[in-house]
Short mmCIF file of C-alpha atoms and ligand atoms in Angstrom, two decimals:
data_model
loop_
_atom_site.label_atom_id
_atom_site.label_comp_id
_atom_site.label_asym_id
_atom_site.label_seq_id
_atom_site.Cartn_x
_atom_site.Cartn_y
_atom_site.Cartn_z
CA MET W 58 -27.72 28.81 -30.69
CA ASN W 59 -28.49 26.92 -33.88
CA THR W 60 -30.47 23.88 -32.77
CA HIS W 61 -31.16 22.86 -36.35
CA ALA W 62 -27.55 22.10 -37.16
CA THR W 63 -28.41 18.84 -38.90
CA ARG W 64 -30.73 20.54 -41.39
CA GLU W 65 -28.63 23.61 -41.83
CA PRO W 66 -25.25 24.15 -43.42
CA SER W 67 -22.29 25.14 -41.26
CA PHE W 68 -21.28 28.79 -40.93
CA ARG W 69 -18.66 28.45 -43.67
CA GLN W 70 -21.09 26.63 -45.95
CA SER W 71 -23.62 29.39 -45.28
CA VAL W 72 -21.11 32.02 -46.42
CA ASP W 73 -20.30 29.91 -49.50
CA LEU W 74 -24.01 29.51 -50.34
CA MET W 75 -24.50 33.27 -50.21
CA PHE W 76 -21.34 33.71 -52.32
CA ASN W 77 -22.65 31.18 -54.86
CA ARG W 78 -25.99 32.97 -55.10
CA ALA W 79 -24.15 36.15 -56.07
CA VAL W 80 -21.65 34.65 -58.54
CA ALA W 81 -24.51 32.89 -60.35
CA LEU W 82 -25.59 36.40 -61.39
CA MET W 83 -22.09 37.47 -62.44
CA ASP W 84 -19.98 36.76 -65.46
CA LEU W 85 -16.63 35.74 -63.99
CA PRO W 86 -13.96 33.99 -66.09
CA PRO W 87 -13.81 30.22 -65.49
CA GLY W 88 -11.71 29.32 -62.46
CA LEU W 89 -11.63 32.79 -60.98
CA GLU W 90 -14.84 32.18 -59.08
CA GLU W 91 -13.30 29.16 -57.34
CA LYS W 92 -10.06 31.08 -56.67
CA ILE W 93 -11.95 33.84 -54.90
CA ARG W 94 -14.21 31.50 -52.92
CA VAL W 95 -11.62 29.16 -51.41
CA CYS W 96 -9.74 29.87 -48.22
CA ASN W 97 -5.99 30.10 -49.01
CA ALA W 98 -4.63 28.65 -45.77
CA THR W 99 -5.50 27.93 -42.16
CA TYR W 100 -2.82 27.49 -39.55
CA THR W 101 -3.68 25.53 -36.41
CA VAL W 102 -1.47 25.88 -33.38
CA ARG W 103 -1.47 24.01 -30.09
CA PHE W 104 0.68 25.45 -27.34
CA GLY W 105 1.16 24.93 -23.63
CA VAL W 106 1.20 27.52 -20.85
CA ARG W 107 2.07 26.79 -17.23
CA LEU W 108 -0.86 28.01 -15.14
CA ARG W 109 -1.84 27.24 -11.55
CA GLY W 110 1.01 24.78 -11.19
CA GLN W 111 0.34 22.71 -14.31
CA ILE W 112 0.69 22.95 -18.08
CA GLN W 113 -2.53 23.73 -19.94
CA THR W 114 -2.75 23.22 -23.70
CA PHE W 115 -4.64 25.68 -25.90
CA THR W 116 -5.74 25.44 -29.53
CA GLY W 117 -5.73 28.49 -31.79
CA TYR W 118 -6.23 29.28 -35.47
CA ARG W 119 -5.27 31.95 -37.97
CA SER W 120 -6.93 31.65 -41.32
CA VAL W 121 -6.01 33.60 -44.45
CA HIS W 122 -8.84 33.66 -46.95
CA SER W 123 -7.53 35.91 -49.70
CA GLU W 124 -4.24 37.69 -50.33
CA HIS W 125 -5.35 39.70 -53.37
CA MET W 126 -4.28 42.63 -51.20
CA GLU W 127 -1.79 42.62 -48.35
CA PRO W 128 -1.67 42.83 -45.44
CA VAL W 129 -4.61 40.60 -44.72
CA LYS W 130 -6.84 41.77 -41.89
CA GLY W 131 -9.25 40.27 -39.39
CA GLY W 132 -9.98 39.99 -35.69
CA ILE W 133 -8.90 37.46 -33.10
CA ARG W 134 -11.77 35.87 -31.18
CA TYR W 135 -11.62 34.25 -27.74
CA ALA W 136 -14.50 31.80 -27.25
CA LEU W 137 -14.89 28.15 -26.33
CA GLY W 138 -16.70 27.34 -29.57
CA VAL W 139 -13.92 28.61 -31.87
CA ASN W 140 -13.21 26.05 -34.62
CA GLN W 141 -11.67 25.89 -38.08
CA ASP W 142 -14.99 26.13 -39.93
CA GLU W 143 -15.97 29.27 -38.04
CA VAL W 144 -12.58 30.96 -38.45
CA GLU W 145 -12.60 30.23 -42.19
CA ALA W 146 -16.14 31.62 -42.57
CA LEU W 147 -15.16 34.77 -40.72
CA ALA W 148 -11.96 35.15 -42.79
CA ALA W 149 -14.00 34.92 -46.01
CA LEU W 150 -16.41 37.56 -44.71
CA MET W 151 -13.41 39.80 -44.01
CA THR W 152 -12.30 39.58 -47.65
CA TYR W 153 -15.72 40.69 -48.89
CA LYS W 154 -16.13 43.29 -46.12
CA CYS W 155 -12.79 44.98 -46.84
CA ALA W 156 -13.58 45.08 -50.56
CA LEU W 157 -17.03 46.56 -49.94
CA VAL W 158 -15.72 49.43 -47.78
CA GLU W 159 -12.57 49.85 -49.88
CA ALA W 160 -10.14 49.05 -47.08
CA PRO W 161 -7.01 47.86 -48.95
CA PHE W 162 -6.70 44.48 -47.23
CA GLY W 163 -7.19 40.79 -47.90
CA GLY W 164 -9.31 38.76 -45.48
CA SER W 165 -8.13 36.86 -42.43
CA LYS W 166 -9.42 35.80 -39.01
CA GLY W 167 -8.08 34.16 -35.88
CA GLY W 168 -9.41 32.50 -32.82
CA LEU W 169 -8.45 30.80 -29.60
CA CYS W 170 -10.59 28.09 -27.93
CA ILE W 171 -10.87 29.60 -24.48
CA ASP W 172 -13.48 31.03 -22.14
CA PRO W 173 -11.67 34.22 -21.11
CA ARG W 174 -13.92 34.67 -18.06
CA GLN W 175 -12.32 31.60 -16.48
CA TYR W 176 -8.89 33.24 -16.26
CA GLU W 177 -7.23 35.97 -14.22
CA GLU W 178 -5.81 38.95 -16.09
CA HIS W 179 -2.17 37.89 -15.64
CA GLU W 180 -3.04 34.39 -16.92
CA LEU W 181 -4.74 35.84 -20.00
CA GLU W 182 -1.64 37.92 -20.63
CA LEU W 183 0.59 34.83 -20.55
CA ILE W 184 -1.77 32.96 -22.90
CA THR W 185 -2.15 35.90 -25.30
CA ARG W 186 1.59 36.56 -25.46
CA ARG W 187 2.28 32.91 -26.19
CA PHE W 188 -0.40 32.78 -28.90
CA ALA W 189 0.98 36.02 -30.40
CA TYR W 190 4.50 34.56 -30.35
CA GLU W 191 3.35 31.45 -32.24
CA LEU W 192 1.60 33.57 -34.89
CA ALA W 193 4.28 36.27 -35.21
CA LYS W 194 7.11 33.80 -35.78
CA ARG W 195 5.22 32.59 -38.88
CA ASP W 196 4.47 36.16 -40.07
CA LEU W 197 0.80 35.63 -39.21
CA ILE W 198 1.12 38.84 -37.22
CA HIS W 199 3.07 41.39 -39.25
CA PRO W 200 2.51 45.07 -40.21
CA SER W 201 2.79 44.35 -43.94
CA GLN W 202 1.39 40.81 -44.04
CA ASN W 203 -1.21 40.07 -41.40
CA VAL W 204 -2.78 42.57 -39.01
CA PRO W 205 -5.21 41.25 -36.37
CA ALA W 206 -7.80 43.28 -34.42
CA PRO W 207 -10.26 42.67 -31.57
CA ASP W 208 -13.33 40.47 -31.92
CA MET W 209 -15.63 38.62 -29.52
CA GLY W 210 -13.90 38.13 -26.17
CA THR W 211 -10.91 40.36 -26.95
CA GLY W 212 -10.37 44.11 -26.76
CA GLU W 213 -7.79 46.86 -26.36
CA ARG W 214 -5.97 45.06 -23.57
CA GLU W 215 -5.23 41.93 -25.63
CA MET W 216 -4.21 44.06 -28.65
CA ALA W 217 -1.70 45.97 -26.47
CA TRP W 218 -0.16 42.67 -25.31
CA ILE W 219 0.04 41.42 -28.92
CA ALA W 220 1.70 44.68 -30.10
CA ASP W 221 4.21 44.52 -27.28
CA GLN W 222 4.98 40.87 -27.95
CA TYR W 223 5.59 41.59 -31.65
CA ARG W 224 7.83 44.54 -30.75
CA ARG W 225 9.92 42.38 -28.41
CA MET W 226 10.45 39.90 -31.24
CA ASN W 227 11.19 42.60 -33.86
CA THR W 228 13.13 45.24 -31.99
CA THR W 229 14.29 47.12 -35.10
CA ASP W 230 10.95 47.23 -36.93
CA ILE W 231 10.05 50.93 -37.01
CA ASN W 232 6.49 50.04 -38.04
CA ALA W 233 5.98 47.50 -35.26
CA SER W 234 2.88 49.15 -33.82
CA ALA W 235 1.08 48.67 -37.16
CA CYS W 236 1.19 44.87 -36.55
CA VAL W 237 -2.22 44.95 -34.86
CA THR W 238 -5.11 47.42 -34.57
CA GLY W 239 -7.60 48.17 -31.82
CA LYS W 240 -4.80 49.13 -29.42
CA PRO W 241 -5.33 51.60 -26.57
CA ILE W 242 -4.48 55.22 -27.50
CA HIS W 243 -1.31 55.25 -25.35
CA ALA W 244 -0.08 52.13 -27.15
CA GLY W 245 -0.48 53.47 -30.69
CA GLY W 246 -4.27 53.26 -31.02
CA ILE W 247 -6.62 55.75 -32.60
CA ALA W 248 -9.46 57.78 -31.13
CA GLY W 249 -12.83 56.20 -31.86
CA ARG W 250 -11.70 52.60 -32.47
CA VAL W 251 -13.49 51.12 -29.43
CA GLU W 252 -16.84 52.57 -30.50
CA ALA W 253 -16.19 52.09 -34.23
CA THR W 254 -18.25 48.99 -35.03
CA GLY W 255 -21.30 50.18 -33.07
CA ARG W 256 -20.86 53.67 -34.52
CA GLY W 257 -20.76 52.10 -37.99
CA VAL W 258 -24.05 50.28 -37.28
CA GLN W 259 -25.56 53.67 -36.41
CA TYR W 260 -24.20 55.30 -39.58
CA ALA W 261 -25.45 52.33 -41.64
CA LEU W 262 -28.98 52.79 -40.28
CA GLN W 263 -28.82 56.55 -40.75
CA GLU W 264 -27.92 56.00 -44.40
CA PHE W 265 -30.68 53.41 -44.84
CA PHE W 266 -33.16 55.95 -43.48
CA ARG W 267 -31.99 58.49 -46.10
CA HIS W 268 -33.43 56.21 -48.81
CA PRO W 269 -37.25 56.50 -48.82
CA GLU W 270 -37.60 53.67 -51.37
CA ASP W 271 -35.67 51.29 -49.14
CA ILE W 272 -37.57 52.33 -46.00
CA ALA W 273 -40.81 51.62 -47.86
CA LYS W 274 -39.53 48.17 -48.92
CA ALA W 275 -39.23 47.33 -45.22
CA GLY W 276 -42.80 48.56 -44.68
CA LEU W 277 -41.52 51.36 -42.45
CA SER W 278 -41.79 55.12 -42.72
CA GLY W 279 -40.18 58.23 -41.30
CA LYS W 280 -36.80 58.47 -39.63
CA LEU W 281 -34.95 56.59 -36.90
CA ASP W 282 -36.58 58.78 -34.28
CA GLY W 283 -39.12 56.75 -32.29
CA LYS W 284 -38.24 53.41 -33.90
CA ARG W 285 -38.46 50.43 -31.51
CA VAL W 286 -35.19 48.52 -31.41
CA ILE W 287 -34.27 45.12 -29.93
CA VAL W 288 -30.57 44.38 -29.56
CA GLN W 289 -28.98 41.02 -28.82
CA GLY W 290 -25.60 41.17 -27.05
CA LEU W 291 -24.63 44.24 -25.06
CA GLY W 292 -20.91 43.80 -25.67
CA ASN W 293 -18.65 46.15 -27.58
CA VAL W 294 -20.73 46.29 -30.76
CA GLY W 295 -24.26 46.02 -29.32
CA TYR W 296 -23.64 48.46 -26.49
CA HIS W 297 -22.26 51.23 -28.68
CA ALA W 298 -24.90 50.76 -31.39
CA ALA W 299 -27.78 50.83 -28.85
CA LYS W 300 -26.27 53.75 -26.96
CA PHE W 301 -25.78 55.97 -30.02
CA LEU W 302 -29.12 55.08 -31.61
CA SER W 303 -31.03 55.90 -28.42
CA SER W 304 -29.08 58.94 -27.23
CA GLU W 305 -28.45 60.60 -30.62
CA ASP W 306 -31.17 59.40 -33.02
CA GLY W 307 -34.16 59.08 -30.71
CA ALA W 308 -34.61 55.33 -31.20
CA ILE W 309 -36.25 53.46 -28.29
CA ILE W 310 -34.46 50.36 -27.05
CA THR W 311 -37.40 48.05 -26.21
CA GLY W 312 -35.39 44.86 -25.72
CA ILE W 313 -31.88 43.79 -24.68
CA ILE W 314 -30.99 40.11 -24.95
CA GLU W 315 -27.96 38.75 -23.10
CA ARG W 316 -26.56 35.32 -22.23
CA ASP W 317 -28.61 34.97 -19.04
CA GLY W 318 -31.94 36.29 -20.32
CA ALA W 319 -33.49 39.44 -21.73
CA LEU W 320 -34.95 42.76 -20.63
CA VAL W 321 -38.00 44.30 -22.25
CA SER W 322 -39.77 47.63 -21.82
CA GLN W 323 -42.01 49.35 -24.35
CA THR W 324 -41.09 52.76 -22.89
CA GLY W 325 -37.39 52.22 -23.51
CA ILE W 326 -34.40 50.82 -21.61
CA ASP W 327 -31.50 52.95 -20.38
CA VAL W 328 -28.55 51.32 -22.16
CA ASP W 329 -25.79 52.77 -19.96
CA ASP W 330 -27.63 51.75 -16.82
CA VAL W 331 -27.97 48.16 -18.03
CA ARG W 332 -24.33 48.06 -19.11
CA ALA W 333 -23.27 49.21 -15.63
CA TRP W 334 -25.54 46.52 -14.14
CA ILE W 335 -23.96 43.81 -16.31
CA VAL W 336 -20.44 44.91 -15.38
CA LYS W 337 -21.36 44.73 -11.67
CA HIS W 338 -23.58 41.63 -11.63
CA GLY W 339 -22.32 39.61 -14.61
CA GLY W 340 -25.69 39.55 -16.43
CA VAL W 341 -29.04 41.26 -16.87
CA LYS W 342 -30.95 39.17 -14.31
CA GLY W 343 -32.23 41.24 -11.39
CA TYR W 344 -32.12 44.55 -13.27
CA TYR W 345 -34.83 46.69 -11.68
CA ASN W 346 -36.08 48.98 -14.44
CA ALA W 347 -37.41 46.56 -17.09
CA GLN W 348 -39.23 43.25 -17.30
CA TYR W 349 -36.91 40.21 -17.15
CA VAL W 350 -37.47 37.30 -19.56
CA GLU W 351 -35.55 34.13 -18.76
CA THR W 352 -35.60 32.63 -22.28
CA GLY W 353 -33.69 35.49 -23.84
CA ALA W 354 -33.66 34.17 -27.42
CA ALA W 355 -37.49 34.28 -27.51
CA VAL W 356 -37.26 38.09 -27.41
CA LEU W 357 -35.72 37.97 -30.91
CA GLU W 358 -39.26 37.13 -32.00
CA GLU W 359 -40.90 40.11 -30.28
CA ASP W 360 -42.60 42.88 -32.23
CA CYS W 361 -40.20 45.78 -33.01
CA ASP W 362 -39.13 47.97 -35.95
CA ILE W 363 -35.43 47.09 -36.02
CA LEU W 364 -33.71 43.96 -34.76
CA ILE W 365 -29.95 44.15 -34.11
CA PRO W 366 -28.33 40.75 -33.51
CA ALA W 367 -24.92 41.82 -32.11
CA ALA W 368 -23.74 38.73 -30.25
CA MET W 369 -22.79 35.74 -32.37
CA GLU W 370 -23.51 33.70 -35.49
CA GLY W 371 -26.47 31.43 -36.25
CA VAL W 372 -28.94 32.93 -33.74
CA ILE W 373 -31.61 33.36 -36.40
CA ASN W 374 -31.96 29.97 -38.03
CA LEU W 375 -34.54 27.57 -39.46
CA GLY W 376 -35.80 27.03 -35.92
CA ASN W 377 -37.05 30.58 -35.37
CA ALA W 378 -36.92 32.44 -38.72
CA ASP W 379 -40.64 32.12 -39.44
CA ARG W 380 -41.48 33.65 -36.05
CA ILE W 381 -39.23 36.72 -36.44
CA ARG W 382 -41.48 39.78 -36.69
CA ALA W 383 -38.97 42.60 -37.22
CA PRO W 384 -39.37 44.12 -40.70
CA LEU W 385 -35.74 45.32 -40.68
CA ILE W 386 -32.74 43.39 -39.36
CA ILE W 387 -29.24 44.84 -39.26
CA GLU W 388 -26.56 42.18 -38.81
CA ALA W 389 -24.19 43.80 -36.33
CA ALA W 390 -22.69 40.39 -35.48
CA ASN W 391 -21.01 38.26 -38.15
CA GLY W 392 -23.32 35.63 -39.64
CA PRO W 393 -26.24 35.92 -37.17
CA ILE W 394 -28.67 34.71 -39.89
CA THR W 395 -28.07 31.29 -41.42
CA ALA W 396 -28.47 30.81 -45.18
CA GLY W 397 -31.73 28.90 -44.60
CA ALA W 398 -33.19 31.58 -42.36
CA ASP W 399 -32.09 34.24 -44.83
CA GLU W 400 -34.35 32.68 -47.45
CA VAL W 401 -37.33 32.37 -45.08
CA LEU W 402 -36.98 36.01 -44.02
CA ARG W 403 -36.57 37.23 -47.58
CA GLU W 404 -39.77 35.48 -48.61
CA LYS W 405 -41.55 37.19 -45.71
CA GLY W 406 -40.40 40.58 -47.06
CA CYS W 407 -37.99 41.28 -44.21
CA ILE W 408 -35.13 43.62 -45.22
CA ILE W 409 -31.70 42.51 -44.03
CA ILE W 410 -28.76 44.92 -43.89
CA PRO W 411 -25.94 42.38 -44.26
CA ASP W 412 -23.05 41.85 -41.84
CA MET W 413 -20.29 42.52 -44.36
CA PHE W 414 -21.57 46.09 -44.55
CA ALA W 415 -23.30 46.60 -41.19
CA ASN W 416 -20.32 45.80 -38.98
CA ALA W 417 -17.58 47.13 -41.28
CA GLY W 418 -17.04 50.16 -39.01
CA GLY W 419 -14.46 48.19 -37.02
CA VAL W 420 -12.21 47.34 -39.94
CA THR W 421 -12.66 50.82 -41.41
CA VAL W 422 -11.32 52.54 -38.30
CA SER W 423 -8.69 49.81 -37.99
CA TYR W 424 -7.56 50.89 -41.46
CA PHE W 425 -7.25 54.48 -40.21
CA GLU W 426 -5.26 53.25 -37.19
CA TRP W 427 -2.89 51.25 -39.40
CA VAL W 428 -2.32 54.30 -41.64
CA LYS W 429 -1.70 56.43 -38.53
CA ASN W 430 0.85 53.89 -37.25
CA LEU W 431 2.67 53.80 -40.58
CA SER W 432 2.73 57.59 -40.88
CA HIS W 433 3.81 57.97 -37.25
CA ILE W 434 1.63 61.04 -36.76
CA ARG W 435 -1.78 61.66 -35.26
CA PHE W 436 -4.53 62.71 -37.69
CA GLY W 437 -5.10 66.46 -37.65
CA ARG W 438 -1.75 67.34 -36.08
CA MET W 439 -0.42 69.29 -39.08
CA GLY W 440 -3.54 71.09 -40.22
CA ARG W 441 -5.80 71.69 -37.24
CA ARG W 442 -4.43 75.03 -36.00
CA GLN W 443 -3.95 76.31 -39.53
CA GLU W 444 -7.60 75.49 -40.23
CA GLU W 445 -8.59 77.37 -37.08
CA ALA W 446 -6.52 80.40 -38.13
CA ARG W 447 -8.27 80.53 -41.52
CA HIS W 448 -11.66 80.26 -39.82
CA GLN W 449 -10.61 83.11 -37.52
CA LEU W 450 -10.19 85.35 -40.59
CA ILE W 451 -13.81 84.76 -41.61
CA VAL W 452 -15.10 85.18 -38.07
CA ASP W 453 -13.23 88.51 -37.77
CA GLU W 454 -14.85 89.74 -40.99
CA LEU W 455 -18.31 88.63 -39.80
CA GLN W 456 -17.67 90.36 -36.50
CA ARG W 457 -16.97 93.62 -38.39
CA LEU W 458 -20.21 93.15 -40.31
CA ASP W 459 -22.05 92.44 -37.08
CA GLU W 460 -20.81 95.70 -35.58
CA HIS W 461 -21.55 97.62 -38.79
CA LEU W 462 -25.14 96.35 -39.20
CA GLY W 463 -26.11 96.88 -35.57
CA ASP W 464 -29.49 95.28 -34.74
CA ALA W 465 -30.23 94.33 -38.36
CA TRP W 466 -28.07 91.19 -38.22
CA SER W 467 -25.97 89.27 -35.70
CA MET W 468 -24.03 86.06 -35.58
CA SER W 469 -25.92 83.11 -34.01
CA PRO W 470 -24.68 82.73 -30.44
CA ASP W 471 -22.88 79.39 -30.85
CA PHE W 472 -21.61 79.95 -34.38
CA LYS W 473 -18.23 81.44 -33.44
CA ARG W 474 -17.24 78.70 -31.00
CA ARG W 475 -18.33 75.88 -33.31
CA TYR W 476 -16.91 77.32 -36.51
CA LEU W 477 -13.56 78.23 -35.00
CA ARG W 478 -12.75 74.78 -33.65
CA GLY W 479 -10.57 72.68 -36.00
CA ALA W 480 -11.36 68.96 -36.19
CA ASP W 481 -9.52 66.67 -33.77
CA GLU W 482 -8.66 63.04 -34.43
CA LEU W 483 -11.99 61.70 -33.14
CA GLU W 484 -13.99 63.99 -35.41
CA LEU W 485 -11.83 63.09 -38.39
CA VAL W 486 -12.23 59.38 -37.67
CA ARG W 487 -16.01 59.71 -37.36
CA SER W 488 -16.16 61.74 -40.56
CA GLY W 489 -14.09 59.13 -42.43
CA LEU W 490 -16.26 56.34 -41.07
CA ASP W 491 -19.50 58.11 -41.95
CA ASP W 492 -18.25 58.74 -45.48
CA THR W 493 -17.20 55.09 -45.84
CA MET W 494 -20.57 53.75 -44.66
CA ARG W 495 -22.50 56.09 -46.95
CA GLU W 496 -20.40 55.23 -50.00
CA ALA W 497 -20.60 51.49 -49.33
CA TYR W 498 -24.37 51.61 -48.83
CA GLN W 499 -24.82 53.50 -52.07
CA SER W 500 -22.70 51.04 -54.04
CA MET W 501 -24.81 48.13 -52.69
CA SER W 502 -28.10 49.91 -53.08
CA GLU W 503 -27.34 50.86 -56.70
CA VAL W 504 -26.89 47.21 -57.66
CA TRP W 505 -30.00 46.22 -55.67
CA HIS W 506 -32.16 48.71 -57.53
CA ALA W 507 -30.56 48.45 -60.96
CA ARG W 508 -31.11 44.70 -61.42
CA ASP W 509 -34.34 42.73 -61.12
CA ASP W 510 -32.44 39.52 -60.46
CA VAL W 511 -30.75 41.00 -57.37
CA VAL W 512 -33.40 40.47 -54.76
CA ASP W 513 -31.69 41.69 -51.61
CA LEU W 514 -28.92 43.86 -50.19
CA ARG W 515 -26.78 40.86 -49.29
CA THR W 516 -26.55 39.61 -52.87
CA ALA W 517 -25.86 43.19 -53.98
CA ALA W 518 -23.08 43.51 -51.39
CA TYR W 519 -21.49 40.24 -52.55
CA ILE W 520 -21.67 41.33 -56.19
CA VAL W 521 -19.92 44.64 -55.42
CA SER W 522 -17.23 42.94 -53.33
CA ILE W 523 -16.58 40.00 -55.62
CA SER W 524 -16.29 42.32 -58.64
CA ARG W 525 -13.64 44.34 -56.82
CA VAL W 526 -11.69 41.26 -55.71
CA ALA W 527 -11.92 39.87 -59.26
CA LEU W 528 -10.57 43.12 -60.69
CA SER W 529 -7.69 43.00 -58.26
CA TYR W 530 -6.83 39.41 -59.31
CA LYS W 531 -7.07 40.38 -63.00
CA GLU W 532 -4.64 43.24 -62.43
CA LYS W 533 -2.23 40.71 -60.94
CA GLY W 534 -2.45 38.75 -64.19
CA LEU W 535 -4.54 35.88 -62.84
P1 NAD K 815 -18.19 41.10 -27.14
O1 NAD K 815 -17.55 39.90 -26.57
O2 NAD K 815 -17.73 42.45 -26.72
O3 NAD K 815 -19.77 41.07 -26.88
C1 NAD K 815 -20.61 40.00 -27.17
C2 NAD K 815 -21.83 40.15 -26.25
O4 NAD K 815 -22.81 39.18 -26.61
C3 NAD K 815 -21.50 39.94 -24.77
O5 NAD K 815 -22.13 40.92 -23.99
C4 NAD K 815 -22.06 38.55 -24.49
O6 NAD K 815 -22.44 38.37 -23.14
C5 NAD K 815 -23.24 38.50 -25.43
N1 NAD K 815 -23.64 37.15 -25.82
C6 NAD K 815 -22.84 36.09 -26.10
N2 NAD K 815 -23.58 35.02 -26.42
C7 NAD K 815 -24.86 35.42 -26.35
C8 NAD K 815 -26.10 34.76 -26.57
N3 NAD K 815 -26.15 33.48 -26.92
N4 NAD K 815 -27.24 35.47 -26.41
C9 NAD K 815 -27.20 36.77 -26.06
N5 NAD K 815 -26.06 37.45 -25.83
C10 NAD K 815 -24.91 36.77 -25.97
O7 NAD K 815 -18.09 40.91 -28.72
P2 NAD K 815 -18.19 42.02 -29.84
O8 NAD K 815 -16.83 42.48 -30.16
O9 NAD K 815 -19.25 42.99 -29.48
O10 NAD K 815 -18.66 41.13 -31.08
C11 NAD K 815 -20.01 40.74 -31.28
C12 NAD K 815 -20.21 40.32 -32.72
O11 NAD K 815 -19.81 41.41 -33.58
C13 NAD K 815 -19.40 39.12 -33.18
O12 NAD K 815 -20.14 38.40 -34.14
C14 NAD K 815 -18.19 39.75 -33.85
O13 NAD K 815 -17.59 38.90 -34.82
C15 NAD K 815 -18.84 40.95 -34.49
N6 NAD K 815 -17.90 42.04 -34.82
C16 NAD K 815 -17.16 42.66 -33.86
C17 NAD K 815 -16.31 43.71 -34.20
C18 NAD K 815 -15.51 44.49 -33.18
O14 NAD K 815 -14.89 45.50 -33.56
N7 NAD K 815 -15.50 44.12 -31.93
C19 NAD K 815 -16.18 44.09 -35.55
C20 NAD K 815 -16.96 43.44 -36.52
C21 NAD K 815 -17.81 42.42 -36.13
#
């Protein structure tokens, strides 16, 4: 938590400061800069739900930052600390994030002030449906205008309730299921959406480690294999990122920080085992196979190669920035580093892979889900078997060659099985996500290297995004 709130700007001001740093290096027409920066509208709703024999009042927000492209897109967060400043900051980040990964959306975000752990499932359903009703009747949930997604404290279950609520209110809308993304597969979702943000963090790091110059800037060398990683927040994003990095890239998870403390082990922590422990016991305390540290946040300052804050904003601030030792930080959460801390870290030579890129996997796969909903067909359904049939032709020819050449040559044992199989939806989604993350990294990295006045990846990311948003406004005649 940011204990230096008095000395530090708010989350929204932090985003604006980073925006201002980038536009100072750009040549935007007068007025356009302000138009892009400001949040277009924020709707606040207070509604009552009868629970446990009495009416409880809830406060929610839906903020629309920029409508240079529609629909606007952004998650809905359930947390007690949700407030207008935070929702507006997150909506602005969505505008820049979508532009950076070329998802054709404007930026939006929503939130409800609630601690979801205090409610039973049927109570959460009542609350979510009522919130969805309030937003949908003002077109703040709508397939062509405003498409929410999961964020902190929400997931597939809430998205399914929202989709169903919208459908009940719009019975003749053939595109109703495109009103929200992150739905379960049986309710119009897409394979790979749950893992998408964590998977995107993995792809982002893989791409970073394909750039020797950038690795050297962080004072690191080699590949992801063997790198010591500390992750904060083992929720949707942190869990998937840590799981994929350790099981597929050979990274060693040396620290896991959660609400109730942290776990550390230099030999590596089994991510799935800890996740199962959290689900059963509600936290990491008592976990048997790593050392427990009660002051979890202190583990952010431990020695490691890569730090992945994947919980919430403002956790690296003026209070701890100078003690952070990680040479490379990837912002899996939104806004985990305050503007003040960003400067301290930059001066120390720490490389920061910024949130608007690092966690864009979620909105990228949400884009694929929205396209799937609008086209009413699963990806791969038309072409998969045809692709397999064409591969069969080649395999048959190779088989003939194999027989003809005898011992001189033979097909590798697994080649036939792997080559013959056409891509299913999950593989197509992962391929599209990987491509998106690589392209976005390259566009940022190009600006970072091409200009001496662009000192970090974050400024480069803002420059790329703002240029694209500006172009879009210009095309509209603004
Ligand atoms: P989540 O609710 O699934 O997980 C958050 C995790 O962080 C939980 O395990 C929680 O216990 C832990 N946590 C909360 N406060 C903490 C603290 N002070 N210290 C340590 N751990 C703490 O949420 P999520 O969906 O994984 O989102 C995490 C972050 O990623 C948020 O900033 C969110 O905006 C961002 N994000 C999420 C998505 C997505 O698709 N879910 C997409 C883009 C960005």
